[in-house]
PDB file of C-alpha atoms in Angstrom:
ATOM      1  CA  UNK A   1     -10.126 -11.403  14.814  1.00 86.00           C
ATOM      2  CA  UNK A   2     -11.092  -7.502  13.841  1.00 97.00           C
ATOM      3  CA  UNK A   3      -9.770  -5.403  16.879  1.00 98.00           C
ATOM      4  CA  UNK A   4      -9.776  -1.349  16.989  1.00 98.00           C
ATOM      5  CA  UNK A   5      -7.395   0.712  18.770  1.00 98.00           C
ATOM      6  CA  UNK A   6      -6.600   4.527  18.926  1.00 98.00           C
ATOM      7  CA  UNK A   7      -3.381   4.873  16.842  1.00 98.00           C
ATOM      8  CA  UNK A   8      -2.418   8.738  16.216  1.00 98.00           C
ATOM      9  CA  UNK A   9      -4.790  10.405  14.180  1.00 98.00           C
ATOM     10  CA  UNK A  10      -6.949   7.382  13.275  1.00 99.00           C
ATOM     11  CA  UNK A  11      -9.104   4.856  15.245  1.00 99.00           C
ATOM     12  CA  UNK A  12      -7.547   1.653  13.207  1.00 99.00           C
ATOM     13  CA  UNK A  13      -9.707  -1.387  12.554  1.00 98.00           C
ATOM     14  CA  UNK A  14      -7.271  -4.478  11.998  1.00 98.00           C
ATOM     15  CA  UNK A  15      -7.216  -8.090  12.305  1.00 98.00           C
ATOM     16  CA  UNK A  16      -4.701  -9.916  14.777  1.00 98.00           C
ATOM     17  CA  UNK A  17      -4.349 -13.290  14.723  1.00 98.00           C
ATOM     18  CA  UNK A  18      -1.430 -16.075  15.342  1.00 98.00           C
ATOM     19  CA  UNK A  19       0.620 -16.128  17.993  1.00 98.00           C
ATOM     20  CA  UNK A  20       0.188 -13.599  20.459  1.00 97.00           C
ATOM     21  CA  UNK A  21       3.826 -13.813  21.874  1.00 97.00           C
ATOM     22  CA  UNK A  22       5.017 -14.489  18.097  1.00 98.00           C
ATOM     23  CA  UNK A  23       7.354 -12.170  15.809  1.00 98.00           C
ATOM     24  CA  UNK A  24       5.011  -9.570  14.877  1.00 98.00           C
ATOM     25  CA  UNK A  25       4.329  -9.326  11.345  1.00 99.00           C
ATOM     26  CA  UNK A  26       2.361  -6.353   9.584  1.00 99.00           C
ATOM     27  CA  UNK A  27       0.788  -6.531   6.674  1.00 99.00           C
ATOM     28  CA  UNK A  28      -0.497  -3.434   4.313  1.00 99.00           C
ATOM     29  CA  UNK A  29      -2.666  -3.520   1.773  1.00 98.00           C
ATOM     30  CA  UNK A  30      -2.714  -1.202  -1.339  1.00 98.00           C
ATOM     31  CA  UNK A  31      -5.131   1.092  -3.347  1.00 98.00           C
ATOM     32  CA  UNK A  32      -7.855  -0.201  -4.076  1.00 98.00           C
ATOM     33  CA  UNK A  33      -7.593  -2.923  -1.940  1.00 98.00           C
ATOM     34  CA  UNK A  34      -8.225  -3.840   1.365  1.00 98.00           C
ATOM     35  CA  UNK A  35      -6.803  -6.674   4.784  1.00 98.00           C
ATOM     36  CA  UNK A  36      -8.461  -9.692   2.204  1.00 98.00           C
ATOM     37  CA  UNK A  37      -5.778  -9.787   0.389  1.00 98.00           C
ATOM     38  CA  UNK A  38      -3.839 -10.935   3.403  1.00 98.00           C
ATOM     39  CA  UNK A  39      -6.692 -14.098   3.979  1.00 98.00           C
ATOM     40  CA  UNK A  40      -3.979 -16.325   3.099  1.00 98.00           C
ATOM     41  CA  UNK A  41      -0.699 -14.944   3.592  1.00 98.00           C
ATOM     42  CA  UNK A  42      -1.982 -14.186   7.399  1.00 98.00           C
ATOM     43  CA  UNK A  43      -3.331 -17.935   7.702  1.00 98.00           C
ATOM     44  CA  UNK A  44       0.107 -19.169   7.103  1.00 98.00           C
ATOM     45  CA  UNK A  45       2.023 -17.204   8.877  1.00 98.00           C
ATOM     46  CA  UNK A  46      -0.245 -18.201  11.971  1.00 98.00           C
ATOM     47  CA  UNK A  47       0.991 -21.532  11.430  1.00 98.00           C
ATOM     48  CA  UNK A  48       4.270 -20.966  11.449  1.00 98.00           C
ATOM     49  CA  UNK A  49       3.751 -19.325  15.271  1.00 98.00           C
ATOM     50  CA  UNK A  50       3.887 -15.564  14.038  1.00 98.00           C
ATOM     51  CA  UNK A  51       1.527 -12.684  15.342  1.00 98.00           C
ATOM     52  CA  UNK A  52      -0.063 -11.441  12.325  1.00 98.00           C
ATOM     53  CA  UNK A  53      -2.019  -7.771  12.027  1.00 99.00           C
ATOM     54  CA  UNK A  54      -3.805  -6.654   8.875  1.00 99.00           C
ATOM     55  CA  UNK A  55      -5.051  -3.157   9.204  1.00 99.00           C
ATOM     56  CA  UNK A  56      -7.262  -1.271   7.134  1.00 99.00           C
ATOM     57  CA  UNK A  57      -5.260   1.394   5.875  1.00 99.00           C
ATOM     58  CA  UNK A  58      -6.717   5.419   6.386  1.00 99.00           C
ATOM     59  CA  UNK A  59      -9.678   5.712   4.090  1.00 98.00           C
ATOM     60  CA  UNK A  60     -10.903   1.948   4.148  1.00 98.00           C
ATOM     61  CA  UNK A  61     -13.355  -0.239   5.857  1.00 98.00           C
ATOM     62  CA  UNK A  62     -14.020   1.030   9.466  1.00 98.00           C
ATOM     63  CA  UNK A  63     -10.894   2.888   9.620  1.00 99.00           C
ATOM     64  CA  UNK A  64     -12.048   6.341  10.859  1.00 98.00           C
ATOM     65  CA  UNK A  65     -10.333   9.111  11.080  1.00 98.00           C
ATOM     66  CA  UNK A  66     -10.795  10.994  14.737  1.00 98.00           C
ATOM     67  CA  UNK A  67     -11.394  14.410  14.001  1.00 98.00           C
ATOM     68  CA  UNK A  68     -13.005  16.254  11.481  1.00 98.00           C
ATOM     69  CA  UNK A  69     -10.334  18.787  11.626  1.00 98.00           C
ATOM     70  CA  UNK A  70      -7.391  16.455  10.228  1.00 98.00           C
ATOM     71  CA  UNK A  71      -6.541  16.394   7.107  1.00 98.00           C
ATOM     72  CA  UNK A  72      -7.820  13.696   4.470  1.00 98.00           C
ATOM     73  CA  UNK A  73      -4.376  13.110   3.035  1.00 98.00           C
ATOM     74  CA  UNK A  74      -3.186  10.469   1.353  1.00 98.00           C
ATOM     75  CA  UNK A  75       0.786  11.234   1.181  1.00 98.00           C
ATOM     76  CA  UNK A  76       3.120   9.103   1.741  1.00 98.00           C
ATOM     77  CA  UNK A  77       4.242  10.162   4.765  1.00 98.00           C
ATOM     78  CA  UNK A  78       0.862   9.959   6.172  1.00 98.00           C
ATOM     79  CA  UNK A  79       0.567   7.152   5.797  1.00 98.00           C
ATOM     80  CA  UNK A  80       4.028   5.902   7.482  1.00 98.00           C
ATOM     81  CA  UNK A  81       3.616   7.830  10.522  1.00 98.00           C
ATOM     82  CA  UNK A  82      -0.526   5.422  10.208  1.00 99.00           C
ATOM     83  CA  UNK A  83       1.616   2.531  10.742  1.00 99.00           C
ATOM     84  CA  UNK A  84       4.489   3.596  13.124  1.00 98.00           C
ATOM     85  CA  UNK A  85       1.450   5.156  15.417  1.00 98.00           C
ATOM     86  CA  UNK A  86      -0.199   1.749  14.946  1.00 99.00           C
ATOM     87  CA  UNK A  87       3.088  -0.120  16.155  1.00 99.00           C
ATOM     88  CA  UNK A  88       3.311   2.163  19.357  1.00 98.00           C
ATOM     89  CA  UNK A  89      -0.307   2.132  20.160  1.00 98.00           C
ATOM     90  CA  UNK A  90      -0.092  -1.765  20.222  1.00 98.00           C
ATOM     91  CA  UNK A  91       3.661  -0.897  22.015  1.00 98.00           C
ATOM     92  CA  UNK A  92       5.098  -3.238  19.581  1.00 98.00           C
ATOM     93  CA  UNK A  93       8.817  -1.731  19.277  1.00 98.00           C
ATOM     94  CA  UNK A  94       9.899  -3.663  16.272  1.00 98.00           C
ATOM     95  CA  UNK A  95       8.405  -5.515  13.726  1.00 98.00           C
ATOM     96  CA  UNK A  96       9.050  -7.045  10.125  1.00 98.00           C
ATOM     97  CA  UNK A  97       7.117  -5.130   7.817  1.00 99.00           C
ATOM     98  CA  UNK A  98       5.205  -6.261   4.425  1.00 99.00           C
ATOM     99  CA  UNK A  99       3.049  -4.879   2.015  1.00 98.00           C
ATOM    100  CA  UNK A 100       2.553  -3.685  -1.754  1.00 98.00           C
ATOM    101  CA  UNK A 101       1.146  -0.337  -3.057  1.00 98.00           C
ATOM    102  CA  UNK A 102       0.405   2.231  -0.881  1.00 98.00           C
ATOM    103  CA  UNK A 103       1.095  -0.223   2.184  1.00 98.00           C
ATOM    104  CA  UNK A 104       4.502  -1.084   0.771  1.00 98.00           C
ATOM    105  CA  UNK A 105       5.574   2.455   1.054  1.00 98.00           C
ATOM    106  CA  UNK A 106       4.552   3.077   4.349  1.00 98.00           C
ATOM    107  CA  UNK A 107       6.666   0.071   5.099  1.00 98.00           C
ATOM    108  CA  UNK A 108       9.794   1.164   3.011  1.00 98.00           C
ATOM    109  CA  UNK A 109       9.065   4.759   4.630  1.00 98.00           C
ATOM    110  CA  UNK A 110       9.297   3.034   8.007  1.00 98.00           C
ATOM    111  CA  UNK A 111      11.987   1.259   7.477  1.00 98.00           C
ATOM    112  CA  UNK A 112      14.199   3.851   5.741  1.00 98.00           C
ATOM    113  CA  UNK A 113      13.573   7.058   8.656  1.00 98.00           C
ATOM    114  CA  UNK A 114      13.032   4.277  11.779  1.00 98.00           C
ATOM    115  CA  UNK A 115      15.254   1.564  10.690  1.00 98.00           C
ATOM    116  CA  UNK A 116      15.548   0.398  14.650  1.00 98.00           C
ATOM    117  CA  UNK A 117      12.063  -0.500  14.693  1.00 98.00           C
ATOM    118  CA  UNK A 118      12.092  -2.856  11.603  1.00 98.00           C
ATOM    119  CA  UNK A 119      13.252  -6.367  11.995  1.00 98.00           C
ATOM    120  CA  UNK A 120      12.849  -7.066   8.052  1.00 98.00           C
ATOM    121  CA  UNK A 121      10.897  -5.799   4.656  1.00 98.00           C
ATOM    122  CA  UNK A 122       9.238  -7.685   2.264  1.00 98.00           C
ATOM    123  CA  UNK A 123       8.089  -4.944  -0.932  1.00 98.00           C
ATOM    124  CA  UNK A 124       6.109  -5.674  -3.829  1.00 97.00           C
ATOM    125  CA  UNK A 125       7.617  -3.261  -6.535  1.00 96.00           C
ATOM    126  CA  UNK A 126      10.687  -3.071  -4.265  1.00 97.00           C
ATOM    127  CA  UNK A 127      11.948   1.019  -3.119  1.00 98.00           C
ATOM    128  CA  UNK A 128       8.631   2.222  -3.132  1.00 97.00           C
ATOM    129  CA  UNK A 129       9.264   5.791  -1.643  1.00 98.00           C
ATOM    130  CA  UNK A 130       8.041   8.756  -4.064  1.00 97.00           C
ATOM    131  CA  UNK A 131      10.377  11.165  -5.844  1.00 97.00           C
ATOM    132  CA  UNK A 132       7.855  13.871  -5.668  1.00 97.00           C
ATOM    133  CA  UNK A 133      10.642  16.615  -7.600  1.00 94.00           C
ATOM    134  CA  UNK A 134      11.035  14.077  -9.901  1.00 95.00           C
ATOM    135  CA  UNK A 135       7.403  13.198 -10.334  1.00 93.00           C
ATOM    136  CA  UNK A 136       6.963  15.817 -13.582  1.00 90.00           C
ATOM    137  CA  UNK A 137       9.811  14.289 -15.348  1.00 93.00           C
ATOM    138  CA  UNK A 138       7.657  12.230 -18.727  1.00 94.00           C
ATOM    139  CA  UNK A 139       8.356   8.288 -18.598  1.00 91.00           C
ATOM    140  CA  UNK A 140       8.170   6.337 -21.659  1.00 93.00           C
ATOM    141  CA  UNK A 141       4.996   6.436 -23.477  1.00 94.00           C
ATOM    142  CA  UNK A 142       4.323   2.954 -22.212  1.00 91.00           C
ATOM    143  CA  UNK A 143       4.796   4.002 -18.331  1.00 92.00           C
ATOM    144  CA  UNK A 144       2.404   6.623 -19.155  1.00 94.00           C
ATOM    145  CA  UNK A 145      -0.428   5.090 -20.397  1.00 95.00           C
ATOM    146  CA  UNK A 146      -0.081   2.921 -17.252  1.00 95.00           C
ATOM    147  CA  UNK A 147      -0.892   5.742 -15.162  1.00 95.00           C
ATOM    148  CA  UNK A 148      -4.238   7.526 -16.820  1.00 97.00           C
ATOM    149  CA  UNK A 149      -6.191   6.452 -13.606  1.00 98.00           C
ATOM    150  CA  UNK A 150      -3.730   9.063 -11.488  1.00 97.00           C
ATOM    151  CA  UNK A 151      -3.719  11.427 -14.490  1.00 97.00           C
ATOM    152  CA  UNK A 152      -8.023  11.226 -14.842  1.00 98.00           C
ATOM    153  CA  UNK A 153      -7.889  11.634 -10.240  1.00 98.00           C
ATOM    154  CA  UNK A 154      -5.429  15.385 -11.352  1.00 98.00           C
ATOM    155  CA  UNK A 155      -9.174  17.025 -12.180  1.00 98.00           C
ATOM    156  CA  UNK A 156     -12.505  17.478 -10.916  1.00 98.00           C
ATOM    157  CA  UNK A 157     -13.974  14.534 -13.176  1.00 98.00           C
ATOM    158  CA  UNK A 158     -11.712  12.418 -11.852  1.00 98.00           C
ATOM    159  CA  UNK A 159     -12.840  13.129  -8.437  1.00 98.00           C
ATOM    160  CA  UNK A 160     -16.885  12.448  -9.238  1.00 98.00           C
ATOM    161  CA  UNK A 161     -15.799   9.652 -11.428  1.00 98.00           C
ATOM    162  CA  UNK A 162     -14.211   7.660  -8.631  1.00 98.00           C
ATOM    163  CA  UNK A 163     -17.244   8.771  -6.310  1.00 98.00           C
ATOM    164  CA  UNK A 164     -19.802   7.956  -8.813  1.00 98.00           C
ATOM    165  CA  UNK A 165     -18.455   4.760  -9.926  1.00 98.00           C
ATOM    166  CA  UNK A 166     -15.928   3.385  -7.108  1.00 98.00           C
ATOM    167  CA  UNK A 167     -17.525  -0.122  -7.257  1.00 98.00           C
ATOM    168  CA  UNK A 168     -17.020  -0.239 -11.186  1.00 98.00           C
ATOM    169  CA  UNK A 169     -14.286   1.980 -11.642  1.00 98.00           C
ATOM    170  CA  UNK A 170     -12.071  -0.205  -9.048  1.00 98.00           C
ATOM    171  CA  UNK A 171     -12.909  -3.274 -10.159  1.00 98.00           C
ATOM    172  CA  UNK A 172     -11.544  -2.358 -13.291  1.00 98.00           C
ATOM    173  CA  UNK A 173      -8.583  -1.591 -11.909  1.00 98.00           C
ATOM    174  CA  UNK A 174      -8.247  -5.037 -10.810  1.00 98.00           C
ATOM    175  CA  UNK A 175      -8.689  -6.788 -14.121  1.00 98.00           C
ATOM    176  CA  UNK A 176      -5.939  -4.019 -15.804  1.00 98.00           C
ATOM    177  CA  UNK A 177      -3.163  -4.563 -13.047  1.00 98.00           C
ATOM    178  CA  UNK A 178      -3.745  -8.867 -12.309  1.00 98.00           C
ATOM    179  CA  UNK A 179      -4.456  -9.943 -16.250  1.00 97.00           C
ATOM    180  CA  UNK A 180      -4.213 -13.367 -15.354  1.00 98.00           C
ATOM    181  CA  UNK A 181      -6.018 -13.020 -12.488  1.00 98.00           C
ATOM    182  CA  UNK A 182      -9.272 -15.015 -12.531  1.00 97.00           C
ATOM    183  CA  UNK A 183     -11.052 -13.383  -9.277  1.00 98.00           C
ATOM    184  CA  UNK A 184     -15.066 -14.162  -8.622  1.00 98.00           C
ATOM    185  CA  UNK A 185     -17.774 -11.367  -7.967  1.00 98.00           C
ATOM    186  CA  UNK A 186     -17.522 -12.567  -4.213  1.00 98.00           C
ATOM    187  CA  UNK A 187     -13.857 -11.671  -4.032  1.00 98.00           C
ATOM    188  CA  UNK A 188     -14.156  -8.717  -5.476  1.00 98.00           C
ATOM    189  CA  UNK A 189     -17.316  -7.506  -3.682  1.00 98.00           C
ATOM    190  CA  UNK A 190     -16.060  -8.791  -0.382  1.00 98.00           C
ATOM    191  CA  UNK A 191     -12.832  -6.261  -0.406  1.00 98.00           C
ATOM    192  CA  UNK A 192     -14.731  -3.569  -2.752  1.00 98.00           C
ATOM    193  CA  UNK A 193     -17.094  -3.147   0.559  1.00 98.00           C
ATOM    194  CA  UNK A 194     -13.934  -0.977   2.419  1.00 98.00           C
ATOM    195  CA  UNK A 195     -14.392   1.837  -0.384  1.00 98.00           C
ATOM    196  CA  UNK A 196     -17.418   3.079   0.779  1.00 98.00           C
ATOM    197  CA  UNK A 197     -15.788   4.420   3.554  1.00 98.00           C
ATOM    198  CA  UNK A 198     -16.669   8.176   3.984  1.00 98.00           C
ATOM    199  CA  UNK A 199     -13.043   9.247   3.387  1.00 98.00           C
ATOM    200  CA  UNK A 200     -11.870   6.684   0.544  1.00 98.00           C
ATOM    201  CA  UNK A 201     -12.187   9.162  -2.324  1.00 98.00           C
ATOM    202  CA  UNK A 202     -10.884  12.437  -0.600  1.00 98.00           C
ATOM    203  CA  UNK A 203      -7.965   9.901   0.562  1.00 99.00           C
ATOM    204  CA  UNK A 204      -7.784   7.958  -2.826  1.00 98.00           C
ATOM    205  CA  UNK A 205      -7.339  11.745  -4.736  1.00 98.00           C
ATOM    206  CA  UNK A 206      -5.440  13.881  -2.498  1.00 98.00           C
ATOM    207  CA  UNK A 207      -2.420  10.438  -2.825  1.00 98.00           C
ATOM    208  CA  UNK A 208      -2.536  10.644  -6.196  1.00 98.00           C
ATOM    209  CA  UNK A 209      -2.437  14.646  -6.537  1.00 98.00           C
ATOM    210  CA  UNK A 210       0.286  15.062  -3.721  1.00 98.00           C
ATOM    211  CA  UNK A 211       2.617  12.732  -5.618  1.00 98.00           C
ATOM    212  CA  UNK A 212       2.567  15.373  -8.564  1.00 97.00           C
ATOM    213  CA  UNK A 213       3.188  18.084  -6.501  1.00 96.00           C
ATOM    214  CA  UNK A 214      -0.853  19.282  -7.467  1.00 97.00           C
ATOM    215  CA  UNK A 215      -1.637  19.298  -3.656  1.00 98.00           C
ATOM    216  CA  UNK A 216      -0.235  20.134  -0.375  1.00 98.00           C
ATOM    217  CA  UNK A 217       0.316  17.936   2.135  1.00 98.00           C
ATOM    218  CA  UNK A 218      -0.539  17.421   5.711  1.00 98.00           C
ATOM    219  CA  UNK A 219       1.516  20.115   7.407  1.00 98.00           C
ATOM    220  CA  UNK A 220       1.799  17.726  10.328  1.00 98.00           C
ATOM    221  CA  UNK A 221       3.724  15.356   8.659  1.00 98.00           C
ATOM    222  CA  UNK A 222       5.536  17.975   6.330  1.00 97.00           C
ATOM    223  CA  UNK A 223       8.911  17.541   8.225  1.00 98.00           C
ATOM    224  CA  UNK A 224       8.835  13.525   7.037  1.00 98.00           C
ATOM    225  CA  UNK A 225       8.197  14.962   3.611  1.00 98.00           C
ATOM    226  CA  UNK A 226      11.457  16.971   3.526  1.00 98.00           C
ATOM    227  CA  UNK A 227      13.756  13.668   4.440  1.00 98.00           C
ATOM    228  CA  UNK A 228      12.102  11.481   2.160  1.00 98.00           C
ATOM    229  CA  UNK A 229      12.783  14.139  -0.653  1.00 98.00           C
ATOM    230  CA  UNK A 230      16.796  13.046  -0.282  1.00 98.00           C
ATOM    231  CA  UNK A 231      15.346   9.240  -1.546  1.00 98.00           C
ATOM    232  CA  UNK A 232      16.844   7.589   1.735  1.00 98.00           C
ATOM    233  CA  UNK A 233      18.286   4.089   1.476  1.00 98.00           C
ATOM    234  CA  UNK A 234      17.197   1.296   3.350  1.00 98.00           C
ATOM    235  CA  UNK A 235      19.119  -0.758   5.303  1.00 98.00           C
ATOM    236  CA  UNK A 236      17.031  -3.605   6.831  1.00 98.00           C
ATOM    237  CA  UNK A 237      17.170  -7.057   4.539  1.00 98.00           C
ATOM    238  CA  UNK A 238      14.678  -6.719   2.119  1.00 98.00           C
ATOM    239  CA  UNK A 239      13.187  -9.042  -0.289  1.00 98.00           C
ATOM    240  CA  UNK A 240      11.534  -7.133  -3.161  1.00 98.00           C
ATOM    241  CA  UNK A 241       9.032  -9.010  -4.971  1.00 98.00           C
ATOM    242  CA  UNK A 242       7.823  -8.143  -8.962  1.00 97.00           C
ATOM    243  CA  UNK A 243       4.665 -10.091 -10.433  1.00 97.00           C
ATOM    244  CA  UNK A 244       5.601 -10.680 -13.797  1.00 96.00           C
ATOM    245  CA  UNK A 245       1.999  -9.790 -14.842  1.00 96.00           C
ATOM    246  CA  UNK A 246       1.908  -6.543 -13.352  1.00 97.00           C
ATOM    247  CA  UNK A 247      -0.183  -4.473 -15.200  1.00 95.00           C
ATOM    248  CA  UNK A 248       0.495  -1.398 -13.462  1.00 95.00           C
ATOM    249  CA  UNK A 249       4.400  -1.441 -12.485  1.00 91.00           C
ATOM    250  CA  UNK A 250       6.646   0.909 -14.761  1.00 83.00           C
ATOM    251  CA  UNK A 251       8.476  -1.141 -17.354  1.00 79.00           C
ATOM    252  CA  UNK A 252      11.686  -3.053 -15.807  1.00 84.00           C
ATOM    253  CA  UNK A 253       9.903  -3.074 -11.880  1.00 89.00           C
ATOM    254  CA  UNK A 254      12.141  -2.976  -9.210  1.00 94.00           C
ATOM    255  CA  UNK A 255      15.230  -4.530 -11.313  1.00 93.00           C
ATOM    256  CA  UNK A 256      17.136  -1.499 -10.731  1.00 94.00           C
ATOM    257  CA  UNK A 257      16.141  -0.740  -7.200  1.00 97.00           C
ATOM    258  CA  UNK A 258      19.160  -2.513  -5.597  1.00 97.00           C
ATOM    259  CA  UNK A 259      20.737   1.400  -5.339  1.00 97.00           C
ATOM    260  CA  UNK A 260      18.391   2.191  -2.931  1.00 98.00           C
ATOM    261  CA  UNK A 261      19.340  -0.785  -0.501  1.00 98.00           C
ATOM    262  CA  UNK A 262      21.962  -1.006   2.258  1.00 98.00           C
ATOM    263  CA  UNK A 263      21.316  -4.041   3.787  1.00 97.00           C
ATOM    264  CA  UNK A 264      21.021  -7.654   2.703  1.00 97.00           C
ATOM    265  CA  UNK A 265      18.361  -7.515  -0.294  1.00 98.00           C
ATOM    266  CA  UNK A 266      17.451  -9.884  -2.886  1.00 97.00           C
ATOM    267  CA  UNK A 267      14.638  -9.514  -5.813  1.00 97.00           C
ATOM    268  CA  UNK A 268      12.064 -12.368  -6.732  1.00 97.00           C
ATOM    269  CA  UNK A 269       9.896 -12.112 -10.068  1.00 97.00           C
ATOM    270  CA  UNK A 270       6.885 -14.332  -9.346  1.00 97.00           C
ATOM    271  CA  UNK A 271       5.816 -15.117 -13.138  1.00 96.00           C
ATOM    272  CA  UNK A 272       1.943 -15.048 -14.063  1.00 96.00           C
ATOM    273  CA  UNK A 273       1.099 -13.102 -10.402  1.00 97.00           C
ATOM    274  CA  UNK A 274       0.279  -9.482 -10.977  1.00 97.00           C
ATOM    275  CA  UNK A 275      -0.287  -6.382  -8.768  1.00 98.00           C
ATOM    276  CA  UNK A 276      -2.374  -8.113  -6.006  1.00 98.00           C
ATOM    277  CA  UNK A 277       0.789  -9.826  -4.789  1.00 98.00           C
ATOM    278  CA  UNK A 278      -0.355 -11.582  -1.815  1.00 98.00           C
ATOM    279  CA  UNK A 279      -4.130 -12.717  -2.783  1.00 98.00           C
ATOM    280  CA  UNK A 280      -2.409 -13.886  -6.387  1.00 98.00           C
ATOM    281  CA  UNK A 281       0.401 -15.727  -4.935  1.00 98.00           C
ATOM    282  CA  UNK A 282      -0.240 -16.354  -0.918  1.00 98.00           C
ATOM    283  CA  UNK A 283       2.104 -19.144  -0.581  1.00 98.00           C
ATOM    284  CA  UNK A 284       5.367 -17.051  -2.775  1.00 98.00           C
ATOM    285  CA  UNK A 285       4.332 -13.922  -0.763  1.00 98.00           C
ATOM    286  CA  UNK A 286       4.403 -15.971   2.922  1.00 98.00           C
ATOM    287  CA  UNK A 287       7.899 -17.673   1.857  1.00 98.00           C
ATOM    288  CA  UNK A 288       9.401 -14.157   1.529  1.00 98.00           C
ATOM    289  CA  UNK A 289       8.385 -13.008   4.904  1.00 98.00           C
ATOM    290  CA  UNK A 290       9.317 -16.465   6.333  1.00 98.00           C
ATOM    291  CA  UNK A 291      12.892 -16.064   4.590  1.00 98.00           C
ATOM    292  CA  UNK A 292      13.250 -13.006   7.018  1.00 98.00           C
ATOM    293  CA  UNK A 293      12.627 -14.453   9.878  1.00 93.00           C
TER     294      UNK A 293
END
């Protein structure tokens, strides 16, 4: 069931299903993605007496921002404080937190400044918290040709591309990073409808500028920035998940994210799946959130 609520700086659409009195369990989508993803993953964790919530993320589906004075930023710390607003607007005080992409950050972000309000974390691509100073340091030539789509968002062109051609340029996006994925027009066009929110490409290209240090950030949020700079560790138990079809994730994935965990943690490749964790592989994506629990 779609409910809105007032959370912060957004009015948040989301879905809420299972168990009202149930663990809480939040899932976060990624870019360019949207709470479909989570169909599955959310329809068994109902049955195992869990209170699922999907929202759509800032910049997707009915998600509105409420003001026209705040600023469309996609940061990463933006988008934790999204979620941690969302979690006291709905006075939920802790939670176990999953997600990949842009939602799996705000999860690790969560759990690594406001570790008390995180039961457990389940991340695709495992530490998923930026090193912005780091960010102009050159990867491999391999890592780099996985990232022209952030490289083409860096200038103007990028930023009419994306609004001329979202539908196209997106699904695209989706065939590169889930090769063996075989998705349907329906699929695609069913999530594909959040990105004509008004805000989706002034969110989309702000995240991928900030992360390069090519924009400034929300000075709001600019104090979260400064602590995540230090790379903080993470101490809930985490379960990191890789698809080893990933066509996106940096050579290696999260095999040598174990560093930036103090708790209980343990890594899980699921072969075949790629960046679309949870749509790809429901029932391997459920199982790690059930192993928290």
């Amino acid at each position: 069931m779609l409910k809105q609520v007032d959370a912060g700086v957004l009015n948040v659409t989301y879905g809420d299903g299972g168990d009202a009195a149930g663990l809480p369990v939040f899932l976060l989508h990624g870019f360019p993605y949207d709470i479909h993803a989570y169909d599955e993953v959310a329809a068994l964790l109902a049955a195992q007496g869990c209170r699922v919530i999907v929202p759509y993320l800032r910049g997707y589906g009915p998600t509105r921002f409420l003001s026209a004075d705040t600023p469309r930023s996609g940061q990463q710390a933006a988008l934790a404080h999204d979620l941690l607003a969302l979690m006291d607007a709905l006075a939920i005080p802790q939670a176990l937190l999953a997600g990949y992409d842009w939602g799996g950050r705000a999860a690790c972000i969560v759990a690594a400044l406001w570790p008390q309000r995180v039961r457990g974390l389940v991340s695709a691509g495992g530490y998923n918290i930026q090193d912005i100073a780091g960010a102009a340091r050159p990867q491999s030539p391999e890592n780099e040709l996985r990232y022209w789509y952030q490289y083409y968002f860096h200038g103007e062109r990028g930023r009419a591309g994306l609004a001329q051609n979202r539908y196209e340029f997106c699904k695209l996006l989706w065939r590169l990073w889930s090769p063996n994925w075989q998705f349907d027009e329906e699929t695609y066009r069913r999530s594909a409808a959040a990105f004509d929110n008004p805000d989706f490409v002034e969110v989309a290209i702000h995240s991928y500028r900030h992360r390069f240090g090519l924009a400034p950030g929300d000075p709001a949020v600019e104090g979260t920035e400064l602590l995540l700079a230090a790379q903080p560790r993470i101490g809930a138990p985490t379960i990191a998940l890789d698809g080893g079809g990933d066509g996106v994730s940096l050579s290696g994935g999260s095999e040598q994210h174990a560093r930036f965990f103090s708790g209980p943690y343990q890594r899980r490749v699921i072969p075949i799946a790629g960046h679309n964790l949870p749509q790809e592989a429901p029932a391997d994506f459920a199982a790690a959130i059930l192993a928290l629990i």
